[in-house]
PDB file of C-alpha atoms in Angstrom:
ATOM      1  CA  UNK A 468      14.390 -33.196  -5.158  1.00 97.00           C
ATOM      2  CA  UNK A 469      14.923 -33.606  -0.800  1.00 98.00           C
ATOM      3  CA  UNK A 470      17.536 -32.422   1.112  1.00 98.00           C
ATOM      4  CA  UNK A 471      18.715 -33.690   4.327  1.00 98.00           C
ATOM      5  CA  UNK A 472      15.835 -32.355   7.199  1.00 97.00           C
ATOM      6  CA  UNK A 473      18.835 -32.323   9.729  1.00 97.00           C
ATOM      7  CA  UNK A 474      21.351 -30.618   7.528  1.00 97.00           C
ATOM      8  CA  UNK A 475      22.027 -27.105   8.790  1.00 97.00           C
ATOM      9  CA  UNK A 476      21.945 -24.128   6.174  1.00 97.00           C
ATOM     10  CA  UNK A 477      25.087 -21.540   5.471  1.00 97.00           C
ATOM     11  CA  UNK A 478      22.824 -18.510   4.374  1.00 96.00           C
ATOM     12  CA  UNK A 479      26.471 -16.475   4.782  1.00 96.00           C
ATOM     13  CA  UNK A 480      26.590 -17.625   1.320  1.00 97.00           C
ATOM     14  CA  UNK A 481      23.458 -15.439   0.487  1.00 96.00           C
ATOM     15  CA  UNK A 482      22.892 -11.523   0.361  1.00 95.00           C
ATOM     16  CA  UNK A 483      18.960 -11.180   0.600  1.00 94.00           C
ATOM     17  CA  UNK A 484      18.720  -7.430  -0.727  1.00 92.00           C
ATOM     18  CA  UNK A 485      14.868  -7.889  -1.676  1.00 91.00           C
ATOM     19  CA  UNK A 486      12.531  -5.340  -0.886  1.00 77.00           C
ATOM     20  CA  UNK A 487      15.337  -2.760  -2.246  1.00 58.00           C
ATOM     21  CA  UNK A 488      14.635  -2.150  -5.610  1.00 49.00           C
ATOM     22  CA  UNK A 489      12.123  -1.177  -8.061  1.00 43.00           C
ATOM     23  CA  UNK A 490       8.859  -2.314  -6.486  1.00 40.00           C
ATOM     24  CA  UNK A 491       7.425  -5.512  -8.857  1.00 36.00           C
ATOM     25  CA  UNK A 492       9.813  -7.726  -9.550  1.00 35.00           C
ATOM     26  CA  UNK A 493      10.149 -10.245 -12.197  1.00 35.00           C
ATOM     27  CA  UNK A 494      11.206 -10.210 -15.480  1.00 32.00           C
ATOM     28  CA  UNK A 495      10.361  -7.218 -17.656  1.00 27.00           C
ATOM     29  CA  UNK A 496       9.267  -8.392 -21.343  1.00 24.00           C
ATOM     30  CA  UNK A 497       6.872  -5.371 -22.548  1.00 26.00           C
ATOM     31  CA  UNK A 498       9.798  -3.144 -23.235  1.00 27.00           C
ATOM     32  CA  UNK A 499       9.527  -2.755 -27.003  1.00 28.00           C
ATOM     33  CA  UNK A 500      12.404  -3.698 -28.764  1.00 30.00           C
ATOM     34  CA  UNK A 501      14.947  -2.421 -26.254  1.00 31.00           C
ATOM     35  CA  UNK A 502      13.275  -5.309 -23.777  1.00 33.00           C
ATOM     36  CA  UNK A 503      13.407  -7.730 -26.100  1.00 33.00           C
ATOM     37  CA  UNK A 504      17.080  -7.463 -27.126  1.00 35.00           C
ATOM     38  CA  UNK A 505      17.953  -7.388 -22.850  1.00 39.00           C
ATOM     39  CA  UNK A 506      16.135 -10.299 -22.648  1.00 40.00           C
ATOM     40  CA  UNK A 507      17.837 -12.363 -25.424  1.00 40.00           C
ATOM     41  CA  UNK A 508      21.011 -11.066 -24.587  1.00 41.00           C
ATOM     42  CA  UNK A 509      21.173 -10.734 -21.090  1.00 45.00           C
ATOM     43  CA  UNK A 510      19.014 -14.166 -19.743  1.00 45.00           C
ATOM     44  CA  UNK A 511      21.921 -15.769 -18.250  1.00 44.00           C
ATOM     45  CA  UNK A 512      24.503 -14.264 -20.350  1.00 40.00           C
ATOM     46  CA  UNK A 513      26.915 -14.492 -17.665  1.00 46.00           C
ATOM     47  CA  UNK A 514      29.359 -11.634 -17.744  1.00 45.00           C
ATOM     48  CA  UNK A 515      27.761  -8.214 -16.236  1.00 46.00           C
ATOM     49  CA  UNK A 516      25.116  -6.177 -17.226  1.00 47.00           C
ATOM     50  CA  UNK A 517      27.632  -3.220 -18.302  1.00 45.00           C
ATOM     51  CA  UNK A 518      29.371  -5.828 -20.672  1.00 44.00           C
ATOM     52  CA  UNK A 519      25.916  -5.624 -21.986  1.00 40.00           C
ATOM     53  CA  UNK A 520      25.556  -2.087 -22.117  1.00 38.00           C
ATOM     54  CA  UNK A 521      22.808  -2.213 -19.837  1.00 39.00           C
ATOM     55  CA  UNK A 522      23.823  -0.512 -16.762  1.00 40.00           C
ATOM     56  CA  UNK A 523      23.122   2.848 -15.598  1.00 39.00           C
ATOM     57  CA  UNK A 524      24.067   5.080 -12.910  1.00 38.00           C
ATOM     58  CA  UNK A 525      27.339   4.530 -10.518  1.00 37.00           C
ATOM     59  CA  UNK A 526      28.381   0.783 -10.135  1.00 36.00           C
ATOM     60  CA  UNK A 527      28.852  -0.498  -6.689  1.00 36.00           C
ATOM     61  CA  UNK A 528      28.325  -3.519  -5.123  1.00 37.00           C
ATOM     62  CA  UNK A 529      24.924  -4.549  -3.848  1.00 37.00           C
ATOM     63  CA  UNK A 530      24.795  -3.193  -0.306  1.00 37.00           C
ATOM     64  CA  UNK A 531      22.939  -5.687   1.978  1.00 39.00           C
ATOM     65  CA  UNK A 532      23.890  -7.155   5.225  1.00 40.00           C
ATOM     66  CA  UNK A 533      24.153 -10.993   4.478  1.00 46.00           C
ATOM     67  CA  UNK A 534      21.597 -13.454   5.182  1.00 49.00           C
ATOM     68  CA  UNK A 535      19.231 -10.567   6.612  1.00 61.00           C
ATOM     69  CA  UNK A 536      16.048 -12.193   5.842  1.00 83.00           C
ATOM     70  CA  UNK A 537      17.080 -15.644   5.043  1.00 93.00           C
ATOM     71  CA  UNK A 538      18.962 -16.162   8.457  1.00 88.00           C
ATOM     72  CA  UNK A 539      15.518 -15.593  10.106  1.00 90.00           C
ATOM     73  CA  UNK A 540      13.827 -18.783   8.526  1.00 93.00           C
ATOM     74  CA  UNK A 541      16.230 -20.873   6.276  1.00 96.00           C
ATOM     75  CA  UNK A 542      18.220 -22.653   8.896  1.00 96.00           C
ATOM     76  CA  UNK A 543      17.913 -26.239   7.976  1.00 97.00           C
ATOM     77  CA  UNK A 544      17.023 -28.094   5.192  1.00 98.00           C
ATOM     78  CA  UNK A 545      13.416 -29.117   6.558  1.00 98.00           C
ATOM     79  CA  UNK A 546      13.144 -25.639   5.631  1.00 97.00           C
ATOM     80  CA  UNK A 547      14.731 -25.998   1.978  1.00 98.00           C
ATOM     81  CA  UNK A 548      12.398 -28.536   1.563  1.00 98.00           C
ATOM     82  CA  UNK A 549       9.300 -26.192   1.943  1.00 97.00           C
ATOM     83  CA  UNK A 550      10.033 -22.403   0.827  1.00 97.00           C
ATOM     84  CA  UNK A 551      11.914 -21.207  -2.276  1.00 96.00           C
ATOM     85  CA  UNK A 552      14.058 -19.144  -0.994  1.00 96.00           C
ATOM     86  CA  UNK A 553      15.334 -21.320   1.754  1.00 97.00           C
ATOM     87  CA  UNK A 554      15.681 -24.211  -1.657  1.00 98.00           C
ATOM     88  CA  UNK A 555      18.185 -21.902  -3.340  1.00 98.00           C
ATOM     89  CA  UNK A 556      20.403 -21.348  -0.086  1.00 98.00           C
ATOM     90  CA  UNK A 557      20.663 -24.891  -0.184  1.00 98.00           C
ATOM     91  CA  UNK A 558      21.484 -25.395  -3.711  1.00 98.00           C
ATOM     92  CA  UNK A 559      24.375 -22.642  -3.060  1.00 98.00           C
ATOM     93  CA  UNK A 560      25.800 -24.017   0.046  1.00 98.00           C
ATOM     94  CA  UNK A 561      25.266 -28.008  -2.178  1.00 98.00           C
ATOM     95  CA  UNK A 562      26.810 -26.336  -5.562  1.00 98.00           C
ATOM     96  CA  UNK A 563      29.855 -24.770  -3.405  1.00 98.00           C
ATOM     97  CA  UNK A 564      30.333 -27.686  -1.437  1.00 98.00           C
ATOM     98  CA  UNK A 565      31.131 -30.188  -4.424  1.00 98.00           C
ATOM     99  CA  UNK A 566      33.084 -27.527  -6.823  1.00 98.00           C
ATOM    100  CA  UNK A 567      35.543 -26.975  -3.478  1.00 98.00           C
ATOM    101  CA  UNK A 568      35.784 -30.216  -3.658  1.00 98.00           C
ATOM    102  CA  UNK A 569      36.037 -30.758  -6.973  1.00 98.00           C
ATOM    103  CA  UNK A 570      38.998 -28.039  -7.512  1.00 98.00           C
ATOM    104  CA  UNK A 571      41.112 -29.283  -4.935  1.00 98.00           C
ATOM    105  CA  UNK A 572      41.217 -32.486  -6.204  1.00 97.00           C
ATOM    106  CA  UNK A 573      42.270 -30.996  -9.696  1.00 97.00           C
ATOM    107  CA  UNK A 574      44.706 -29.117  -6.987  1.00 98.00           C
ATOM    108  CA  UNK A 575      42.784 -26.011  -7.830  1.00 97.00           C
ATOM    109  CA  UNK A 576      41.338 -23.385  -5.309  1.00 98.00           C
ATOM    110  CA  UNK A 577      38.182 -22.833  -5.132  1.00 98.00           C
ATOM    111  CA  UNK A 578      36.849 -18.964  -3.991  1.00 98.00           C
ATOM    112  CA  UNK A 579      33.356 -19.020  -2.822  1.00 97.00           C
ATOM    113  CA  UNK A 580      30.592 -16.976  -4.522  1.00 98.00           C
ATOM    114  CA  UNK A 581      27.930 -15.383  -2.701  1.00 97.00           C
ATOM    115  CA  UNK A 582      24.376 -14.925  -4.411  1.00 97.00           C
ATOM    116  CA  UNK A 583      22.770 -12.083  -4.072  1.00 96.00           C
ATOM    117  CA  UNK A 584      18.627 -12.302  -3.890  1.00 96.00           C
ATOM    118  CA  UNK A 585      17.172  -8.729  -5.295  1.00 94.00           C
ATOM    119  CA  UNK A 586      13.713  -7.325  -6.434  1.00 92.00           C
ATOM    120  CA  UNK A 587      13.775  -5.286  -9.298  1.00 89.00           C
ATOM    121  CA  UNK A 588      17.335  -3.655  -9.634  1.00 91.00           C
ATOM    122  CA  UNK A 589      20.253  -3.855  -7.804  1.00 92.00           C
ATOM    123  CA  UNK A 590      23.925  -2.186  -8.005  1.00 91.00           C
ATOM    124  CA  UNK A 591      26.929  -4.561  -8.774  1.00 92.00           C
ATOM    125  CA  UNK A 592      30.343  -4.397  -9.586  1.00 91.00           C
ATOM    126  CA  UNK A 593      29.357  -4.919 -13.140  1.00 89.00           C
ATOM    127  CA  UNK A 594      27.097  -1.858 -13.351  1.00 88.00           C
ATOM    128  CA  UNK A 595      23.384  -1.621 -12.226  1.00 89.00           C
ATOM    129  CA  UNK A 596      20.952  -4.058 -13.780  1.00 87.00           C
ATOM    130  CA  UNK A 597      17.470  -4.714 -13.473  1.00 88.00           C
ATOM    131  CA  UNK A 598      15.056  -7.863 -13.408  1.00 87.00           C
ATOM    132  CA  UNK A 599      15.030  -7.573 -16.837  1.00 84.00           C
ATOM    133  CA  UNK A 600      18.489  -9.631 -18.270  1.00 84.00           C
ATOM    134  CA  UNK A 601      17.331 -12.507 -16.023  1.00 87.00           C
ATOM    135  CA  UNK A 602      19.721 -14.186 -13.499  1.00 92.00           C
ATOM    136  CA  UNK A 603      23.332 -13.435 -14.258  1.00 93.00           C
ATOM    137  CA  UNK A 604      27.189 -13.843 -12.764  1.00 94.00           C
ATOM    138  CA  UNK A 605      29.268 -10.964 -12.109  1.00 93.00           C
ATOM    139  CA  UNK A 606      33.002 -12.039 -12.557  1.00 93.00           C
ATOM    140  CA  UNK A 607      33.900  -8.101 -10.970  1.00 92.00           C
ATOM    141  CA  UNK A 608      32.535  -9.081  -7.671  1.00 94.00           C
ATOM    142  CA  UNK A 609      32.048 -12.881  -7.924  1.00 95.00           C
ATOM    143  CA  UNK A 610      28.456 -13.024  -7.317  1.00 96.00           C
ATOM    144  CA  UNK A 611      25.299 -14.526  -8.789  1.00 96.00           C
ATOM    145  CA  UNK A 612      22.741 -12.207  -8.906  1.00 95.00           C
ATOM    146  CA  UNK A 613      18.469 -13.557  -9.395  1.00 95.00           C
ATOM    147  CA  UNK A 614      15.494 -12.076  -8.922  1.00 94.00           C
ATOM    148  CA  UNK A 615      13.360 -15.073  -7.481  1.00 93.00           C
ATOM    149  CA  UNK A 616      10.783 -13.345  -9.592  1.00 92.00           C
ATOM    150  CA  UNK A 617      12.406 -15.058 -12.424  1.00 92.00           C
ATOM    151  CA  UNK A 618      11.217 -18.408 -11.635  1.00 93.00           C
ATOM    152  CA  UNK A 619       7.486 -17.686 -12.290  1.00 92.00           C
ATOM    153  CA  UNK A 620       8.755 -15.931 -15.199  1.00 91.00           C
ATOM    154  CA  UNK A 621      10.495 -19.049 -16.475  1.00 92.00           C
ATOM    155  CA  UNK A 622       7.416 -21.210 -16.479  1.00 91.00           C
ATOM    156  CA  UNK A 623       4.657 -18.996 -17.138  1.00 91.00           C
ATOM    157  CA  UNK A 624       6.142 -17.231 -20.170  1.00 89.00           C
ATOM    158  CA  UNK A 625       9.287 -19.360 -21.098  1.00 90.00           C
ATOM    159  CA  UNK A 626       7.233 -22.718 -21.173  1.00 92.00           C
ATOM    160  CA  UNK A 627       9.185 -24.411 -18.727  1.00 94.00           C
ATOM    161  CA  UNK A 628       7.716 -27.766 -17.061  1.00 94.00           C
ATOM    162  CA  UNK A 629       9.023 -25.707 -13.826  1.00 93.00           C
ATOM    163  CA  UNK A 630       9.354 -27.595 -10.365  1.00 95.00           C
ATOM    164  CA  UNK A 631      12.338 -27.316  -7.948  1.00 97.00           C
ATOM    165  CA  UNK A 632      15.180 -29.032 -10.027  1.00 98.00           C
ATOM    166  CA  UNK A 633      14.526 -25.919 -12.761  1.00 97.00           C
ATOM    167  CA  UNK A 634      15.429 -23.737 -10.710  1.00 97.00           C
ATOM    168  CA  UNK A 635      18.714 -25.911  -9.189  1.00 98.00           C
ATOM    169  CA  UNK A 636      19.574 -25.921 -13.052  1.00 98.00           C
ATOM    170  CA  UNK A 637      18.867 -21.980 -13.010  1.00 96.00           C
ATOM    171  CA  UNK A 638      21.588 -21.520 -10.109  1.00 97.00           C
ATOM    172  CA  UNK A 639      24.257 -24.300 -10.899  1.00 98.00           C
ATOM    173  CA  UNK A 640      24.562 -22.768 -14.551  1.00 97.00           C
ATOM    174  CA  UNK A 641      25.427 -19.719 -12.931  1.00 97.00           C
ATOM    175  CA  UNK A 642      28.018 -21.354 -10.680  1.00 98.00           C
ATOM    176  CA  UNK A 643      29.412 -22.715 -13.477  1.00 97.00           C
ATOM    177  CA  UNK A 644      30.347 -19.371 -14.823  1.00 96.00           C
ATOM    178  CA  UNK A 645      31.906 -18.642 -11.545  1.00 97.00           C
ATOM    179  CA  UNK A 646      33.842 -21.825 -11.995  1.00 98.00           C
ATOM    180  CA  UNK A 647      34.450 -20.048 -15.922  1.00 97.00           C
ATOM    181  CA  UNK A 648      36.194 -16.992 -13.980  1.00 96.00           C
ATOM    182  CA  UNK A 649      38.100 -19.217 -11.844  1.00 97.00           C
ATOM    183  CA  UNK A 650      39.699 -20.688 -14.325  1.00 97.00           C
ATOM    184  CA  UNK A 651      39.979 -18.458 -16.784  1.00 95.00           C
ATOM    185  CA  UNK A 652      37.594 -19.297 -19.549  1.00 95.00           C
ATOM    186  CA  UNK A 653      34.298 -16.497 -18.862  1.00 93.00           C
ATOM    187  CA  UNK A 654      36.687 -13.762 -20.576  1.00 89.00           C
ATOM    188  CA  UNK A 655      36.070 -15.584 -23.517  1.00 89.00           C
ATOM    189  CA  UNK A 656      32.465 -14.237 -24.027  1.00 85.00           C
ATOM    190  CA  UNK A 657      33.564 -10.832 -23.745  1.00 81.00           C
ATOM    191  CA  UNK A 658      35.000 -10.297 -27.625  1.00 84.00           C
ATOM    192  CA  UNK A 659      31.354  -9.079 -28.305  1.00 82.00           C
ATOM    193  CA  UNK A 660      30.749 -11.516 -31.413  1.00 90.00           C
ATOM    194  CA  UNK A 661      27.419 -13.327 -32.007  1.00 92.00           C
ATOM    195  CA  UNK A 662      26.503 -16.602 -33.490  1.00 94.00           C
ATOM    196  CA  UNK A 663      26.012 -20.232 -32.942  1.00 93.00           C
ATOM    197  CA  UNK A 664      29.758 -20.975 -33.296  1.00 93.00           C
ATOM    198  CA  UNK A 665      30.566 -17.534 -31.400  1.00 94.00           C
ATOM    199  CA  UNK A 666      32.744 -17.614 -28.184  1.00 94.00           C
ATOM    200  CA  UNK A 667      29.437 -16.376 -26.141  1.00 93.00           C
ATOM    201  CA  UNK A 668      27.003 -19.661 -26.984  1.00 95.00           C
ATOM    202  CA  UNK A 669      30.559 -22.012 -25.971  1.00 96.00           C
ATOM    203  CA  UNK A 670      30.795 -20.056 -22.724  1.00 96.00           C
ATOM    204  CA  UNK A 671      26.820 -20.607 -22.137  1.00 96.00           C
ATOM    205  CA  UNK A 672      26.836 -24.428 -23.170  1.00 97.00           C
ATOM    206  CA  UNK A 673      29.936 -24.734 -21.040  1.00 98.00           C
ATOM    207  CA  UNK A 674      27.961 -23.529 -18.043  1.00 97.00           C
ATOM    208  CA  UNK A 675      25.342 -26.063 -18.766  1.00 98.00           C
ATOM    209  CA  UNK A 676      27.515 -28.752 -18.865  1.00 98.00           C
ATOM    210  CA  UNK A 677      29.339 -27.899 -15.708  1.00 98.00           C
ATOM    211  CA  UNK A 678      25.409 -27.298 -13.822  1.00 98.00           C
ATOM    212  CA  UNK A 679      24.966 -31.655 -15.438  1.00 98.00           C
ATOM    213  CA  UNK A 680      28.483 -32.163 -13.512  1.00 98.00           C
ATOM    214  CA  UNK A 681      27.054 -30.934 -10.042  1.00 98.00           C
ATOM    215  CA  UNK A 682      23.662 -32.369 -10.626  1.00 98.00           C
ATOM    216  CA  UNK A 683      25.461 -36.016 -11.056  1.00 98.00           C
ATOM    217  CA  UNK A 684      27.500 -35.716  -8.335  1.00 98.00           C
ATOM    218  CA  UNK A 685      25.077 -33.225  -5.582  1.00 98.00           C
ATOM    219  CA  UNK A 686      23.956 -36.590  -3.783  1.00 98.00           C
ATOM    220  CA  UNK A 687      27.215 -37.891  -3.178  1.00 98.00           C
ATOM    221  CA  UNK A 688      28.962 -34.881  -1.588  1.00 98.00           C
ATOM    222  CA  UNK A 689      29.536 -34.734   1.740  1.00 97.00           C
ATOM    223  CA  UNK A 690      28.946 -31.625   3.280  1.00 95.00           C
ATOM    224  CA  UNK A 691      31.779 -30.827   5.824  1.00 90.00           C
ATOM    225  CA  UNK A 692      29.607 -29.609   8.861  1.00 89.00           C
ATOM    226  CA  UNK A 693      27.508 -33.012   8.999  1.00 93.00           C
ATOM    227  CA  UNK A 694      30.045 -35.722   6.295  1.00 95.00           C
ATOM    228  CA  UNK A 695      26.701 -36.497   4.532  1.00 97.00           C
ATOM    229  CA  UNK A 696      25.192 -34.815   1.389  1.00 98.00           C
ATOM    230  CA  UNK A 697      23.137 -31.891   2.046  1.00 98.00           C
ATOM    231  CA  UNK A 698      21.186 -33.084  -1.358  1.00 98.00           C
ATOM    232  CA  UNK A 699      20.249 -36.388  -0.249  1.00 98.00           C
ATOM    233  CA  UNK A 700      17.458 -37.571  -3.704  1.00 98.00           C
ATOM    234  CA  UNK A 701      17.172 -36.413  -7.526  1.00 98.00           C
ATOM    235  CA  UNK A 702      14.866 -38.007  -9.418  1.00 98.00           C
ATOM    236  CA  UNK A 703      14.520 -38.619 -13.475  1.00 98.00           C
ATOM    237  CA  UNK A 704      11.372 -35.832 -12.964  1.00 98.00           C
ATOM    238  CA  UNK A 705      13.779 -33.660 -11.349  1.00 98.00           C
ATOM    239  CA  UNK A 706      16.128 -33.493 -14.413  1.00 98.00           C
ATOM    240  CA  UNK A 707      13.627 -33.682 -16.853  1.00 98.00           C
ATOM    241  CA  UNK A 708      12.272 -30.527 -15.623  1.00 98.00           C
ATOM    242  CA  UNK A 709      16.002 -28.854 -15.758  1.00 98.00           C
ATOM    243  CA  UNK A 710      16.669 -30.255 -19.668  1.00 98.00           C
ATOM    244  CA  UNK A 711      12.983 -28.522 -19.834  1.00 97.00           C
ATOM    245  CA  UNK A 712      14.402 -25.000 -18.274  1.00 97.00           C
ATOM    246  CA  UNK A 713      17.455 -25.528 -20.238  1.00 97.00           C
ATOM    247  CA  UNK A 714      15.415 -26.038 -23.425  1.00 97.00           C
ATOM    248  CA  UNK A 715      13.078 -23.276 -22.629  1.00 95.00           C
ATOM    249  CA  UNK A 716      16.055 -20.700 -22.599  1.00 93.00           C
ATOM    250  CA  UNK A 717      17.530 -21.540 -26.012  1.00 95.00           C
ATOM    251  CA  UNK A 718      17.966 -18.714 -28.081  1.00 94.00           C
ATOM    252  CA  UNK A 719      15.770 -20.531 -31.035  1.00 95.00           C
ATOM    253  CA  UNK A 720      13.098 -20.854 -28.716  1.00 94.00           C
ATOM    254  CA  UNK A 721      13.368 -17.245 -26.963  1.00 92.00           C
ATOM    255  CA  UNK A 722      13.909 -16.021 -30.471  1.00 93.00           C
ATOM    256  CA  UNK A 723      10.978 -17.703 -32.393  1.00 93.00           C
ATOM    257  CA  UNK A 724       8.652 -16.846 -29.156  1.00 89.00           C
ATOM    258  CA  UNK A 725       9.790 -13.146 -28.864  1.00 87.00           C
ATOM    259  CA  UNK A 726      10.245 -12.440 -32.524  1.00 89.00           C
ATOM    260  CA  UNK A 727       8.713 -15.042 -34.533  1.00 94.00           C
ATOM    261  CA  UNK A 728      11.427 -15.795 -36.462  1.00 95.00           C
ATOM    262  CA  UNK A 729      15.085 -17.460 -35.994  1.00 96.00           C
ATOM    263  CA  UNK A 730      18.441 -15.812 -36.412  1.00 95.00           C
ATOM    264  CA  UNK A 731      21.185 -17.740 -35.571  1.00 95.00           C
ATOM    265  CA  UNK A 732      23.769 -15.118 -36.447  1.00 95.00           C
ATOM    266  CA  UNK A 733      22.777 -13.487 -33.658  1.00 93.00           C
ATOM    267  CA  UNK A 734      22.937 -16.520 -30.879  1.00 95.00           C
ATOM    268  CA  UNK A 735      24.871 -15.878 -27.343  1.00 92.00           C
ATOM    269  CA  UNK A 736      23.321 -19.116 -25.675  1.00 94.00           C
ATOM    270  CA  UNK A 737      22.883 -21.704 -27.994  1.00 96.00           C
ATOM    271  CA  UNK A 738      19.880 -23.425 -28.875  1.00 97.00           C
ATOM    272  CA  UNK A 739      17.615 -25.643 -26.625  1.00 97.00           C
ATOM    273  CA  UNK A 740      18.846 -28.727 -28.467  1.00 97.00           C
ATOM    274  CA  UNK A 741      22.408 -27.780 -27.297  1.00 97.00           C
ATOM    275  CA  UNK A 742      21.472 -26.807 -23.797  1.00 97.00           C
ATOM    276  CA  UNK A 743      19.848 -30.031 -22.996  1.00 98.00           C
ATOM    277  CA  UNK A 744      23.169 -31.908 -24.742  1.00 98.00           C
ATOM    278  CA  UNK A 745      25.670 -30.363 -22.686  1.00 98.00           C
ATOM    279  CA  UNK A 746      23.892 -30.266 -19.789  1.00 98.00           C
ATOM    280  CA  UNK A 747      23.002 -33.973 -20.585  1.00 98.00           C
ATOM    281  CA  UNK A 748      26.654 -34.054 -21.059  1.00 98.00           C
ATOM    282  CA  UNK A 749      27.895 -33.387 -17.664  1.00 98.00           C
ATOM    283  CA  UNK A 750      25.430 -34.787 -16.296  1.00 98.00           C
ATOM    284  CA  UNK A 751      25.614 -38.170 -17.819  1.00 98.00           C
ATOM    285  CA  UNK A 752      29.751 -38.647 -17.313  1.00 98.00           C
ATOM    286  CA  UNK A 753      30.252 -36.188 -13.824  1.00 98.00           C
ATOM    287  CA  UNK A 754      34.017 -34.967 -15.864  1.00 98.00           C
ATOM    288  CA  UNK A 755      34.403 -31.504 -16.059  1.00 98.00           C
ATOM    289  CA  UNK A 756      36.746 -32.124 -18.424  1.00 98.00           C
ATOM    290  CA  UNK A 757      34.381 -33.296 -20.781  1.00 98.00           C
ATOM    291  CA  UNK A 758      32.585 -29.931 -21.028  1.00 98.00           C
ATOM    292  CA  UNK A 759      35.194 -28.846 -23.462  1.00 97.00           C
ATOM    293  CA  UNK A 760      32.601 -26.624 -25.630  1.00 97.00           C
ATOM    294  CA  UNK A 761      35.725 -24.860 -27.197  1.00 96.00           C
ATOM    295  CA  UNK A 762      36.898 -27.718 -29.136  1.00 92.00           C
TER     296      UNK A 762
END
């Protein structure tokens, strides 16, 4: 995965807020039972913590000037080429790029999304959520919200292969929810039912398909400040380790890991087999319309 050295970086599109929460980080999995059922419902669920019934206190939006930190030493993509954080504000400003795109030539608008980089907890306009329900979309503000904590997380406890592309996958699935909200669809999750043929594993899988759609067409999209892509090489490692974080995720997976048994009554994701086909999906034609999960 290499983006463009010369390409400059929009961190406007990020809100670095770390260093304000609870001190730690990372995902929290040694909760007991009340852990365990955040983390199989929450881990990029989508919708807002308070959908969950996760939040507490007031809900606000996170308060953080934008691009604080970032701005200081993500400015081109040299520099998404060597530190996480500066990788992410370049999969943003790539994954934005190519769905404005994308919409308009569906004559659709696009709004941007800003992501919003936090340690610990943070405040949305969801409700207030910790590290704990993983990266996750909040259609109230449109923001992603991730924890870069997660990313360890993903690998070390998940199984992931890891690498850079997993965590492109990690982002563009959540963009794809924003692209849900956009259009209409994300509300869909929100009837509260469970299951592998619920409305909540469709919304998921759709999300994976739409991250495949980017991921096909990232090196082809011409950013507008320079007319060349900002993601310039992906490479069949690259996806392999994002059907690997897509896999790792499944609810079978977290289910049989976390629980030791399966219970597909209560899916909201899907299972790995059907996150790496829709991702494989989108990423194999590049049509959003062929992420239809609802059919």
């Amino acid at each position: 995965m290499q983006f463009d050295d010369d390409a400059d970086l929009d961190t406007s599109q990020v809100q670095d807020s770390r260093g304000g929460g609870i001190p730690g980080g990372g995902l929290t999995i040694g909760g007991g039972i009340v852990g365990l059922i955040a983390l199989v419902l929450g881990l990029f669920f989508g919708i807002g913590p308070q959908e969950l019934g996760l939040s507490s206190g007031p809900s606000a939006s996170a308060s953080s000037s934008t691009g604080e930190q970032v701005s200081q030493h993500c400015r081109t993509g040299r520099d998404a080429n060597t530190k996480e954080d500066c990788r992410i504000v370049a999969v943003v400003n790539s994954a934005q790029s190519f769905w404005t795109q994308e919409l308009a030539r569906r004559s659709r608008t696009y709004t941007p999304a800003s992501t919003v980089f936090f340690t610990g907890r943070t405040d949305t306009a969801c409700g207030a959520a910790t590290s704990a329900v993983g990266p996750f979309y909040c259609p109230g503000d449109h923001k992603v919200y991730l924890d870069l904590g997660f990313f360890n997380e993903l690998h070390s406890k998940f199984g992931a292969s890891g690498g850079p592309f997993a965590q492109a996958y990690v982002v563009a699935h959540e963009y794809g929810h924003h692209i849900q909200n956009l259009l209409g669809t994300l509300g869909r999750a929100q009837d509260r039912k469970t299951g592998a043929g619920s409305n909540s594993v469709k919304v998921e899988l759709q999300a994976d398909c739409y991250a495949g759609v980017w991921a096909k067409h990232a090196t082809t999209t011409p950013e507008k400040s320079t007319g060349r892509p900002l993601l310039t090489r992906l490479t069949k490692t690259d996806i392999d380790d994002g059907l690997s974080a897509a896999a790792a995720v499944g609810d079978d997976r977290i289910q049989e890991k976390f629980q030791g048994r399966v219970t597909p009554e209560s899916w909201t994701h899907g299972s790995a087999a059907q996150r790496q086909q829709w991702f494989t999906t989108g990423y194999s034609t590049g049509d959003m319309a062929r992420c239809d999960t609802f059919r």
